[in-house]
PDB file of C-alpha atoms in Angstrom:
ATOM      1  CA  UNK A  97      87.303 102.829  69.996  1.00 51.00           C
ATOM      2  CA  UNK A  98      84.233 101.939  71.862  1.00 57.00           C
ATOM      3  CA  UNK A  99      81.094 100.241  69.515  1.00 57.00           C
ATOM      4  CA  UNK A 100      77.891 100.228  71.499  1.00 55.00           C
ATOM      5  CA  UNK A 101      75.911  97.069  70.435  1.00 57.00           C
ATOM      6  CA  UNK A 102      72.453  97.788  70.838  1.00 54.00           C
ATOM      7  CA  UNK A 103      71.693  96.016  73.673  1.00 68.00           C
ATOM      8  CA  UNK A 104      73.746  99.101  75.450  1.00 85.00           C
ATOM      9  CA  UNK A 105      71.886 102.383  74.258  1.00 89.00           C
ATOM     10  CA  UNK A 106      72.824 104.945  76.400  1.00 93.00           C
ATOM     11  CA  UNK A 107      69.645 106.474  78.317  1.00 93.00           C
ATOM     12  CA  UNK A 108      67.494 106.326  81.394  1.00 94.00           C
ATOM     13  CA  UNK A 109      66.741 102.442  82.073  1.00 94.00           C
ATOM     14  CA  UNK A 110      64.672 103.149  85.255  1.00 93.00           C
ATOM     15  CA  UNK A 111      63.427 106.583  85.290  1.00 91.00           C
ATOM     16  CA  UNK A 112      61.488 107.356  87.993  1.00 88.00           C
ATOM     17  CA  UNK A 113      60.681 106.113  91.633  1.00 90.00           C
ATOM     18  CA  UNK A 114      63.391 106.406  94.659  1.00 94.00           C
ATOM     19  CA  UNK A 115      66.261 104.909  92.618  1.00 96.00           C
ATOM     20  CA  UNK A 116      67.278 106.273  89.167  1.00 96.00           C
ATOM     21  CA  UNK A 117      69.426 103.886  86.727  1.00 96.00           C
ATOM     22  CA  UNK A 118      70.891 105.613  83.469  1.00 97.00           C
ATOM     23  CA  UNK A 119      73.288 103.840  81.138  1.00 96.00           C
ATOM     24  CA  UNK A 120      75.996 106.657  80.242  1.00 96.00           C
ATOM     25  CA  UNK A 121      77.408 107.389  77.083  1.00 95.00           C
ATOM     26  CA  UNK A 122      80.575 105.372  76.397  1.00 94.00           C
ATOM     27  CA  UNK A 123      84.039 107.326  77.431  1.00 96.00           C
ATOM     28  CA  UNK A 124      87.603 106.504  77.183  1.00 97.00           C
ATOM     29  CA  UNK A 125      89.199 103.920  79.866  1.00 97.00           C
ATOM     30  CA  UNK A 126      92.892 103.022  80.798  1.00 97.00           C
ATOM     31  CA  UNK A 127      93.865 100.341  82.968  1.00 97.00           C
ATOM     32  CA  UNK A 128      97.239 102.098  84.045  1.00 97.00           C
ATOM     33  CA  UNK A 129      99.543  99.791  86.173  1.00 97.00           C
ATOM     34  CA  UNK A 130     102.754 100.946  87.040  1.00 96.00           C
ATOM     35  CA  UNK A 131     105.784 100.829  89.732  1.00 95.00           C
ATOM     36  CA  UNK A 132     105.646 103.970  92.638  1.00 94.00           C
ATOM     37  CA  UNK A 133     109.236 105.460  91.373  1.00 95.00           C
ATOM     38  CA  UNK A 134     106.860 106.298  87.526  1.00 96.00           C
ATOM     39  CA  UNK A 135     104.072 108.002  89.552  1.00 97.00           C
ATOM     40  CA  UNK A 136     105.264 111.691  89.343  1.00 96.00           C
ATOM     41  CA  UNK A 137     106.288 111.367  85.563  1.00 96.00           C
ATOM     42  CA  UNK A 138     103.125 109.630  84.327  1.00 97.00           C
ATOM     43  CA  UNK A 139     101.089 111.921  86.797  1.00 97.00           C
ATOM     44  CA  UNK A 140     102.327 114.681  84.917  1.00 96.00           C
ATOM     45  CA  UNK A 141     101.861 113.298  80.995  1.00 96.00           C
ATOM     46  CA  UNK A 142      98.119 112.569  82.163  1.00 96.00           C
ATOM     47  CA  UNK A 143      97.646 115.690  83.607  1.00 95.00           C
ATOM     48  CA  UNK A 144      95.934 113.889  86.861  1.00 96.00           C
ATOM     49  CA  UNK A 145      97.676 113.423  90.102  1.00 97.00           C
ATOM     50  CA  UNK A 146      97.689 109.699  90.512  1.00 97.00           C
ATOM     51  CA  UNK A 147      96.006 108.802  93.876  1.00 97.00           C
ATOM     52  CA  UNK A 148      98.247 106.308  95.781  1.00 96.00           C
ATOM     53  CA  UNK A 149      95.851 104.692  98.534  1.00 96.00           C
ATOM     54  CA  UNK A 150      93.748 102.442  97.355  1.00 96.00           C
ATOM     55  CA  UNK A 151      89.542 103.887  96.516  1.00 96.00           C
ATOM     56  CA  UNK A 152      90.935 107.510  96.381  1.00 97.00           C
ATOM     57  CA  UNK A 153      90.107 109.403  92.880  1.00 97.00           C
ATOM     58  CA  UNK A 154      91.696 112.350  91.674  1.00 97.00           C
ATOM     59  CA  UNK A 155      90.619 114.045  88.670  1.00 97.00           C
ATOM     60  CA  UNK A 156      91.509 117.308  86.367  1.00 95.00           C
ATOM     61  CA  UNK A 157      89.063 118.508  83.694  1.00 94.00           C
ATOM     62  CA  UNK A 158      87.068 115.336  82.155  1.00 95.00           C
ATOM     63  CA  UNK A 159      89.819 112.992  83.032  1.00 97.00           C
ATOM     64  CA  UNK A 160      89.705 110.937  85.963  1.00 97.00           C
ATOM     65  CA  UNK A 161      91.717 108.493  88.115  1.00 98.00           C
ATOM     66  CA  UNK A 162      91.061 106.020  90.569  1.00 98.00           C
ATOM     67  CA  UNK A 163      93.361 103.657  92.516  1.00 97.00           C
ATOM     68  CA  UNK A 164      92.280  99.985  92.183  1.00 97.00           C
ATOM     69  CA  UNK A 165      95.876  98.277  94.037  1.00 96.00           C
ATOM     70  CA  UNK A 166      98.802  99.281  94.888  1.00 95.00           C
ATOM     71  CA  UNK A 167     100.129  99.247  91.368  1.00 96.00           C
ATOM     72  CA  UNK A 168      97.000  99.812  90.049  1.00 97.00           C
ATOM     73  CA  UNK A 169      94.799 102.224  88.728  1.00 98.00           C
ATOM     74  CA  UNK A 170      91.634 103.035  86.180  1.00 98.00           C
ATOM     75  CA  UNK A 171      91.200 106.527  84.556  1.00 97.00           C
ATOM     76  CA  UNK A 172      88.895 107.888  82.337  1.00 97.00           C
ATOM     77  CA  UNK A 173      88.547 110.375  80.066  1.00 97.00           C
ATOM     78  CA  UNK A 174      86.274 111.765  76.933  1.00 96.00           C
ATOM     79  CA  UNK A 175      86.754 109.625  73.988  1.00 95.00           C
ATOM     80  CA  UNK A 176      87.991 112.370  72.081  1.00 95.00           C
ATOM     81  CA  UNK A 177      91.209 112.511  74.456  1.00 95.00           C
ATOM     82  CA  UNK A 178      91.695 108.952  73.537  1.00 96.00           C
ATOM     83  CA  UNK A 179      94.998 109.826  71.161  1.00 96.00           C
ATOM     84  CA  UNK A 180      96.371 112.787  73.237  1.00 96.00           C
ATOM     85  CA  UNK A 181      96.857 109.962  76.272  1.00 96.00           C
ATOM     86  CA  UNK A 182      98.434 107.479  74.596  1.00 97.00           C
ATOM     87  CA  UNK A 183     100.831 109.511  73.120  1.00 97.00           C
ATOM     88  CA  UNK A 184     102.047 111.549  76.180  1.00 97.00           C
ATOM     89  CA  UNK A 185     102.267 108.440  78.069  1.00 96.00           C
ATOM     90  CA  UNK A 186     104.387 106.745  75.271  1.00 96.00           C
ATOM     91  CA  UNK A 187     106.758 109.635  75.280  1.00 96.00           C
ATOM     92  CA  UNK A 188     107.675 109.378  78.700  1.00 96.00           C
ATOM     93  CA  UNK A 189     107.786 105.374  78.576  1.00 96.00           C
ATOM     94  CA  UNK A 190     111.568 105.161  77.964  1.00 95.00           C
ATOM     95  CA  UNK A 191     112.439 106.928  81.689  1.00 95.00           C
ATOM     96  CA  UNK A 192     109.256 105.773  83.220  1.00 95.00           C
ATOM     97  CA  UNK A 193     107.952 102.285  82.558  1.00 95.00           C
ATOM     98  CA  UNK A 194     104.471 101.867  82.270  1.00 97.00           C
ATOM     99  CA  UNK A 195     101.787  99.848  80.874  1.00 97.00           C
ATOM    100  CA  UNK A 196      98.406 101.655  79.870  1.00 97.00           C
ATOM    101  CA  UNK A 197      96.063  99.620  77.787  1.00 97.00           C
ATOM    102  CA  UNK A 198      92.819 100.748  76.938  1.00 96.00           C
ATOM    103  CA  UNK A 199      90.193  99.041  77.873  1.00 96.00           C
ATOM    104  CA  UNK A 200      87.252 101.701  76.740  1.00 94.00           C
ATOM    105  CA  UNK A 201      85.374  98.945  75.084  1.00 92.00           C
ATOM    106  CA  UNK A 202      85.316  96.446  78.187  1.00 94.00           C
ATOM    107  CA  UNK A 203      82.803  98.267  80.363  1.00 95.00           C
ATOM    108  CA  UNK A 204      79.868 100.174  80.336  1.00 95.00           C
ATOM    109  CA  UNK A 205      79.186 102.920  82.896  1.00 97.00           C
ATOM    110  CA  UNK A 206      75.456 102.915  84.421  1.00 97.00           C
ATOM    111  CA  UNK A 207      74.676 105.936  87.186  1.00 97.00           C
ATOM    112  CA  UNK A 208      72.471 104.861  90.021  1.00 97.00           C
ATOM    113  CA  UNK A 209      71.097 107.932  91.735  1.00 97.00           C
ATOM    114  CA  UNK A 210      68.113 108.428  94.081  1.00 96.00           C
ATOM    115  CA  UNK A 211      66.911 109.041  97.820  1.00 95.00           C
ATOM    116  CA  UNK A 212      67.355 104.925  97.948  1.00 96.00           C
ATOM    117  CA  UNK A 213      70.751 104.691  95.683  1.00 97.00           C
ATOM    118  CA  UNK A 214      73.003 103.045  98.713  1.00 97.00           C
ATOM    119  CA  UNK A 215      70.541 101.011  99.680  1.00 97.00           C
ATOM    120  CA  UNK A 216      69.565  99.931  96.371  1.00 97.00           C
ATOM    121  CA  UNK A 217      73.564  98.435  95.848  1.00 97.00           C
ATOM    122  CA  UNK A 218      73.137  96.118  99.206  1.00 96.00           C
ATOM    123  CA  UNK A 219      70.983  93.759  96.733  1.00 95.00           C
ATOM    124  CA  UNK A 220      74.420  92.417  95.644  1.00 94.00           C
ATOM    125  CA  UNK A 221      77.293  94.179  96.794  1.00 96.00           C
ATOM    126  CA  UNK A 222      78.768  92.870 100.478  1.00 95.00           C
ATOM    127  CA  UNK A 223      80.903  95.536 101.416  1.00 95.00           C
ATOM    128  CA  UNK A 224      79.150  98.366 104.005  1.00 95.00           C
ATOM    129  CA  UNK A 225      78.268 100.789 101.251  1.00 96.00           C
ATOM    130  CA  UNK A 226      77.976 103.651 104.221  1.00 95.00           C
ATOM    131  CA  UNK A 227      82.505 103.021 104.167  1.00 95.00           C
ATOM    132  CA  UNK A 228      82.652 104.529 100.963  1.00 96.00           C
ATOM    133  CA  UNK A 229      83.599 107.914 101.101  1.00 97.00           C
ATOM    134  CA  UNK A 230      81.618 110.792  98.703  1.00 97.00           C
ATOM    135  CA  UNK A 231      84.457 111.414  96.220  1.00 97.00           C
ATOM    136  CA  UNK A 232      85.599 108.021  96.920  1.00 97.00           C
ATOM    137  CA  UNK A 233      85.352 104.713  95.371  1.00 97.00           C
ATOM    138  CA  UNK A 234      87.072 100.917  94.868  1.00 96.00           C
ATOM    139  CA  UNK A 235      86.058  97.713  92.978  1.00 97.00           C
ATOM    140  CA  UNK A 236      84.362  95.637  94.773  1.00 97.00           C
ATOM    141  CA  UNK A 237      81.769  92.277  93.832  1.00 97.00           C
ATOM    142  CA  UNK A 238      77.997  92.717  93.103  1.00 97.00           C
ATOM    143  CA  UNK A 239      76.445  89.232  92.754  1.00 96.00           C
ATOM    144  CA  UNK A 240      79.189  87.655  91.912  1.00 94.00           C
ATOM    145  CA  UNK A 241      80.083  90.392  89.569  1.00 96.00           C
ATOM    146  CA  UNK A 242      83.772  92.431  89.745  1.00 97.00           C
ATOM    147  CA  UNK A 243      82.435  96.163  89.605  1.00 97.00           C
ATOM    148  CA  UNK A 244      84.187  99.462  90.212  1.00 97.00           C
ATOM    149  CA  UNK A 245      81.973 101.683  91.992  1.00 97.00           C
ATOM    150  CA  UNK A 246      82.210 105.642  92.102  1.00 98.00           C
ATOM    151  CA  UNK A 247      80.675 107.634  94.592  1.00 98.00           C
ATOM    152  CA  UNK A 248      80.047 110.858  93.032  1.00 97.00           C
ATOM    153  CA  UNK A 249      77.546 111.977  95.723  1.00 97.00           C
ATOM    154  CA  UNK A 250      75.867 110.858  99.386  1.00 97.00           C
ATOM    155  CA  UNK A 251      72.964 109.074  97.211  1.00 97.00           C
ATOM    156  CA  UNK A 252      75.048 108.889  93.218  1.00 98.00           C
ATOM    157  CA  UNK A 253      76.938 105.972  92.306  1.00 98.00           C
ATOM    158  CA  UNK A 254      78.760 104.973  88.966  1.00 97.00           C
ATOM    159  CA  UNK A 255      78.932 101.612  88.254  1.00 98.00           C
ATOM    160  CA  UNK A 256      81.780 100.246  85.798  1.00 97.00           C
ATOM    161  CA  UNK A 257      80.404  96.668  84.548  1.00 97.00           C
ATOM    162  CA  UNK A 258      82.351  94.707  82.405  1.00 95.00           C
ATOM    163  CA  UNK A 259      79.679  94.667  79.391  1.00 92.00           C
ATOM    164  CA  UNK A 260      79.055  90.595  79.170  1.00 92.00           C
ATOM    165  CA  UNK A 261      78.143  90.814  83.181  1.00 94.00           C
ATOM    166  CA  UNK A 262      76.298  94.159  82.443  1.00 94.00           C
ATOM    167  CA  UNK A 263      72.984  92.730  81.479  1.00 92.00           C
ATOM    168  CA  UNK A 264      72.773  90.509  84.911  1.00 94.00           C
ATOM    169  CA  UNK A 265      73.573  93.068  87.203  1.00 96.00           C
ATOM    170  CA  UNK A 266      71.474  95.821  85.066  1.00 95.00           C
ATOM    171  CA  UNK A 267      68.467  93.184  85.607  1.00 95.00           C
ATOM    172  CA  UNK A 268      69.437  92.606  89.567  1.00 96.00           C
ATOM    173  CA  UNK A 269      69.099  96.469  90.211  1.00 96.00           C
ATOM    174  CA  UNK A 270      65.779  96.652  88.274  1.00 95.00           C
ATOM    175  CA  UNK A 271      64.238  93.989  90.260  1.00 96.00           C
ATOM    176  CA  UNK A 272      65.356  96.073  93.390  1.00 96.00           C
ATOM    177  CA  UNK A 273      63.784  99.352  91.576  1.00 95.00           C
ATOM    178  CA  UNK A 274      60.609  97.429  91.121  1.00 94.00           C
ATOM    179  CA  UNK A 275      61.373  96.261  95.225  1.00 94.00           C
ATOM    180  CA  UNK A 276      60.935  99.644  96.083  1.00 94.00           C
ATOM    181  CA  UNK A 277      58.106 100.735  93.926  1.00 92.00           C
ATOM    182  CA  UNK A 278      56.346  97.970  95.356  1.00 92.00           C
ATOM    183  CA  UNK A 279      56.503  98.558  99.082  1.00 87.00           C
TER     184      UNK A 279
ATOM    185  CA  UNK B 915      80.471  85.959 107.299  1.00 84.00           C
ATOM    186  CA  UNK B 916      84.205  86.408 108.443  1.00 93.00           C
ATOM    187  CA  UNK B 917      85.815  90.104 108.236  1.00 95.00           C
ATOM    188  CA  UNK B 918      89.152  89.930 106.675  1.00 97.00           C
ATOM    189  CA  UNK B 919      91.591  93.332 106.952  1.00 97.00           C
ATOM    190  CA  UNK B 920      93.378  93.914 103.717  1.00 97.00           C
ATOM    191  CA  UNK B 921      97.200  95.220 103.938  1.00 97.00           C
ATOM    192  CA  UNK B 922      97.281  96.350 100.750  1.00 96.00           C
ATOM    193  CA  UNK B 923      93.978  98.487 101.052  1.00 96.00           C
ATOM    194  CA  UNK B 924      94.279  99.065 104.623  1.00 95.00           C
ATOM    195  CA  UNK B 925      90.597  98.277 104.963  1.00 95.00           C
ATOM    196  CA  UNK B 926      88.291  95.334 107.077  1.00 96.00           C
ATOM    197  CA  UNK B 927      86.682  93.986 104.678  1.00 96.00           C
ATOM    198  CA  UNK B 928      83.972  90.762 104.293  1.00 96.00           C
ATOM    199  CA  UNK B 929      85.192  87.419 103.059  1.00 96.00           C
ATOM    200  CA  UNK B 930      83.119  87.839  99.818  1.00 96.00           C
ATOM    201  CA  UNK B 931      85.401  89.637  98.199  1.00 96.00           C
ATOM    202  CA  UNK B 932      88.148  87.534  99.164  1.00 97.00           C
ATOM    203  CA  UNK B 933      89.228  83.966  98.308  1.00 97.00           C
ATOM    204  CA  UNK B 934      91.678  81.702 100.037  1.00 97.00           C
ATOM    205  CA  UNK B 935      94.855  80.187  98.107  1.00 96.00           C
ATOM    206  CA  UNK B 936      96.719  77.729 100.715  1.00 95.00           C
ATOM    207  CA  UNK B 937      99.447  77.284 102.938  1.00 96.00           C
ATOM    208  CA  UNK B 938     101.753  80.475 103.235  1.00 96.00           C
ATOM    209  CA  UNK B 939     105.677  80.501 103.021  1.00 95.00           C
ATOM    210  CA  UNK B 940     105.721  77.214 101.011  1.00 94.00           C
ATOM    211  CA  UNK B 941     109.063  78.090  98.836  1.00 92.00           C
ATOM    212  CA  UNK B 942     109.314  75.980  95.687  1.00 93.00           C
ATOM    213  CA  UNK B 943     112.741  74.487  95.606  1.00 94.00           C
ATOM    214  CA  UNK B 944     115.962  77.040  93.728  1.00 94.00           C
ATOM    215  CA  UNK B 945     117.050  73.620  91.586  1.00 95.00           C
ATOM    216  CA  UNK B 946     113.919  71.230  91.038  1.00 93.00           C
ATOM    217  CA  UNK B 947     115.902  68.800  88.562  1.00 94.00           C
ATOM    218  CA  UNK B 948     118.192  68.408  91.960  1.00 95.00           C
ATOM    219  CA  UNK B 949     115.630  67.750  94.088  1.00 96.00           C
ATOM    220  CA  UNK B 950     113.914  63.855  94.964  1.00 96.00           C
ATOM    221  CA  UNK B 951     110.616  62.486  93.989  1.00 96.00           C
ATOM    222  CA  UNK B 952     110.225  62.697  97.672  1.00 96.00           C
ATOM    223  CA  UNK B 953     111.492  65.856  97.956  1.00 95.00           C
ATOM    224  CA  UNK B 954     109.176  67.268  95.644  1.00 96.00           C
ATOM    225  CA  UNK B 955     106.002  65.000  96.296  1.00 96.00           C
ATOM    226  CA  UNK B 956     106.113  67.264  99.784  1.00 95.00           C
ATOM    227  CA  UNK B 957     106.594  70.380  98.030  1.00 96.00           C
ATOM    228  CA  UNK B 958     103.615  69.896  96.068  1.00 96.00           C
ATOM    229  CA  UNK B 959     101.082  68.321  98.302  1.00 96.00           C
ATOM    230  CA  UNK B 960     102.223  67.424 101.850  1.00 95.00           C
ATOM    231  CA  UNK B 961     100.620  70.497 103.990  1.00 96.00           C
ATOM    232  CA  UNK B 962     100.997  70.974 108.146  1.00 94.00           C
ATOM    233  CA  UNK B 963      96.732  71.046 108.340  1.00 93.00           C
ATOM    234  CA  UNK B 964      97.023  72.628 111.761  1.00 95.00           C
ATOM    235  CA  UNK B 965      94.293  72.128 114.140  1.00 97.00           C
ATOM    236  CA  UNK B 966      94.961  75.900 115.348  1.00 95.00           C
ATOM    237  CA  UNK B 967      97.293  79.049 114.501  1.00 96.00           C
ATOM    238  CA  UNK B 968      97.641  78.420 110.284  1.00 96.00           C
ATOM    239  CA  UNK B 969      99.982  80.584 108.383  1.00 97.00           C
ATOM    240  CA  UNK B 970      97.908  80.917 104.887  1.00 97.00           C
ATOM    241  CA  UNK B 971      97.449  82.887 101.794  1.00 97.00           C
ATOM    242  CA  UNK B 972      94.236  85.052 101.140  1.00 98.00           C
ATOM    243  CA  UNK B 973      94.087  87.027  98.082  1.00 98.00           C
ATOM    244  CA  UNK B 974      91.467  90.147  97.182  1.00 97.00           C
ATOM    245  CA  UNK B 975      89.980  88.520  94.302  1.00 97.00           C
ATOM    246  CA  UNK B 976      87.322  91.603  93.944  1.00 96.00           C
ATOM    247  CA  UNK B 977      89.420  94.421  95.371  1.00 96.00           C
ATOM    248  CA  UNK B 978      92.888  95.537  94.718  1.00 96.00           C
ATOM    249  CA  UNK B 979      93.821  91.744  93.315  1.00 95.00           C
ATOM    250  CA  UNK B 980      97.069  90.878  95.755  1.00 96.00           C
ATOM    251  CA  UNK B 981      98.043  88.109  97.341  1.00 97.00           C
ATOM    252  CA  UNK B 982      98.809  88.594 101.076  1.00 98.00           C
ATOM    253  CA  UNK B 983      99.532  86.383 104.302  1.00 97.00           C
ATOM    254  CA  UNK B 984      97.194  85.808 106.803  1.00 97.00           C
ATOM    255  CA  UNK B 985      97.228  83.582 110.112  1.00 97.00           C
ATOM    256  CA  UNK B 986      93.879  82.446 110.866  1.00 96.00           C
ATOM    257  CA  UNK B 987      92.840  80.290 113.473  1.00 96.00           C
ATOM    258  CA  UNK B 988      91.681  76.810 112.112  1.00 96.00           C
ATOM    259  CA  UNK B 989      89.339  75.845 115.178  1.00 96.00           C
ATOM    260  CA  UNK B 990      88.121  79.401 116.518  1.00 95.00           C
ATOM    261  CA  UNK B 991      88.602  80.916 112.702  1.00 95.00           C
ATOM    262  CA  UNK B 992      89.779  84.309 113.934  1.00 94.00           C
ATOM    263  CA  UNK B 993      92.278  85.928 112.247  1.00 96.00           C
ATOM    264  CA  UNK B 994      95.235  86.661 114.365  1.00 95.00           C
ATOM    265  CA  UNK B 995      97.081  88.949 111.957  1.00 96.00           C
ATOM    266  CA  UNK B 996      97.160  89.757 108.296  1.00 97.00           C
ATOM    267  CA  UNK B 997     100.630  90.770 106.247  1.00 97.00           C
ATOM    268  CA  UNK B 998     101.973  91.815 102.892  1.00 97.00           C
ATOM    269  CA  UNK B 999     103.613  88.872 101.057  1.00 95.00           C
ATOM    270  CA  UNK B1000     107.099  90.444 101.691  1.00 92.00           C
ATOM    271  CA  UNK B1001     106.749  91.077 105.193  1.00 95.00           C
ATOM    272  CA  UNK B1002     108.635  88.794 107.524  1.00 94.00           C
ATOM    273  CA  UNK B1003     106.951  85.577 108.917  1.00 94.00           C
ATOM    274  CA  UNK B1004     105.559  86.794 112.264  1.00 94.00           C
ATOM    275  CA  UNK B1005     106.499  84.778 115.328  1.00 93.00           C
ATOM    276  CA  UNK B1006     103.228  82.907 116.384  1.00 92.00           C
ATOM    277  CA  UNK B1007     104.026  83.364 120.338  1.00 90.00           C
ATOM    278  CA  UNK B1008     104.333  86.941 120.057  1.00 89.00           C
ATOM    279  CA  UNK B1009     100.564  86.630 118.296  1.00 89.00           C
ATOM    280  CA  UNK B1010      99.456  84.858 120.510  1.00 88.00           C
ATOM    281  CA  UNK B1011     100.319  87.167 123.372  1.00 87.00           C
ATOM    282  CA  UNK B1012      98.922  90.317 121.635  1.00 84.00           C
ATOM    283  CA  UNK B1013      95.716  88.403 121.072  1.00 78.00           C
ATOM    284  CA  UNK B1014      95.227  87.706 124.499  1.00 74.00           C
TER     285      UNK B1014
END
């Protein structure tokens, strides 16, 4: 189960001026990789239709999917779900082969919202922020950094960090915060 | 920077995310204890280095994570095509011809 140290408290981290940052409260993640013939099967003991082209997202109640690869993909869910997962998934292992590990304790989630949000991620990030679809998202690299990012919203990003990067790239978009409250 | 297309995510994306892992379609030897010193001294390290068309391996380190093929131009550095890893060699004249 996921043990915030307190370094991660979630909250607001910058809380006003054209970009928001907010460190969200810990939920449950799965790194789900898995061959196409399991798809339907494992779809089903989820309960989320498992996207197959890479940056699409599906989700179903609190519990969410994106495709990272091919054979890859990252879901989330409350933490409270955590149990009810694992065990559908293990009941269907034996005619569908899969390997879900969770991994809730590896990242920590931070929102980035604001008039400035997009803009705020070309600090770091290389890929054209404008080709990532609303409802969208993929992993990309944010100074250096391997990130999944989640476009909720034209100007609302989710940022998955894996939590011994997260205080670098936490500090990067603060500096570009401060950027903007500067100009 | 140089724009790389991924096959896997069907996206042109830049070379950040991407690093480069050698010469494509080397195949390691079915029966190394069979094979020479020679034999395997050029498996290991004896590369074409084309001045030109080079058949390589890219993979999307920050992305989706596969290896894939890619031939790049070594003077010019434009890629001429990029492939999945199981997808036949492609013949370089018929590249060559499209990219004209």
């Amino acid at each position: 189960m996921t043990v915030l140290t307190h370094a991660f408290t979630p909250g607001p981290i910058v809380a006003s001026g054209p970009v928001k940052l907010t460190l969200m409260a810990p939920v449950a993640r799965f790194s789900l990789r898995l061959r196409a013939a399991s798809i339907p099967a494992v779809s089903k003991a989820l309960g989320v239709d498992l996207p197959t082209t890479v940056g699409e997202r599906a989700a179903s109640g609190t519990t969410e999917a994106i495709c990272l690869g091919p054979d890859e993909w990252m879901i989330i869910a409350k933490p409270d779900d955590t149990d009810t997962l694992v065990s559908a998934c293990a009941d269907i292992y034996a005619s569908a082969t899969h390997s879900l590990t969770e991994v809730s304790a590896r990242e920590i989630t931070v929102r980035i919202e604001g008039d400035r949000a997009a803009e705020l991620l070309t600090i770091g990030c290389p890929r054209d922020i404008d080709s990532i679809p609303v409802g969208g998202g993929c992993r990309t690299v944010i100074d250096g950094v391997t990130v999944v990012l989640w476009r909720d919203a034209e100007q609302s990003f989710r940022m998955d960090i894996w939590r011994s990067f997260a205080m670098h790239i936490i500090d990067l978009l603060c500096t570009g915060c401060k950027e903007f409250a500067a100009e | 920077m140089l724009l790389i297309h991924c096959p896997y995510c069907n996206q042109t994306l830049p070379e950040a995310e991407f690093t480069y892992a050698g010469e494509a379609h080397i195949a390691r030897p079915a029966d190394p204890s069979s094979v020479s010193d020679e034999e395997w001294r050029d498996f290991l390290f004896i590369r074409t280095n084309v001045k030109g068309p080079h058949y390589e391996r890219w993979r999307h380190f920050y992305g989706c994570g596969r290896y894939f093929n890619a031939v790049r131009d070594t003077v010019s550095d434009r890629f001429l095509i990029t492939y999945k890893t199981d997808d036949p060699r492609p013949e370089l004249s018929k590249l060559l011809e499209k990219s004209k």
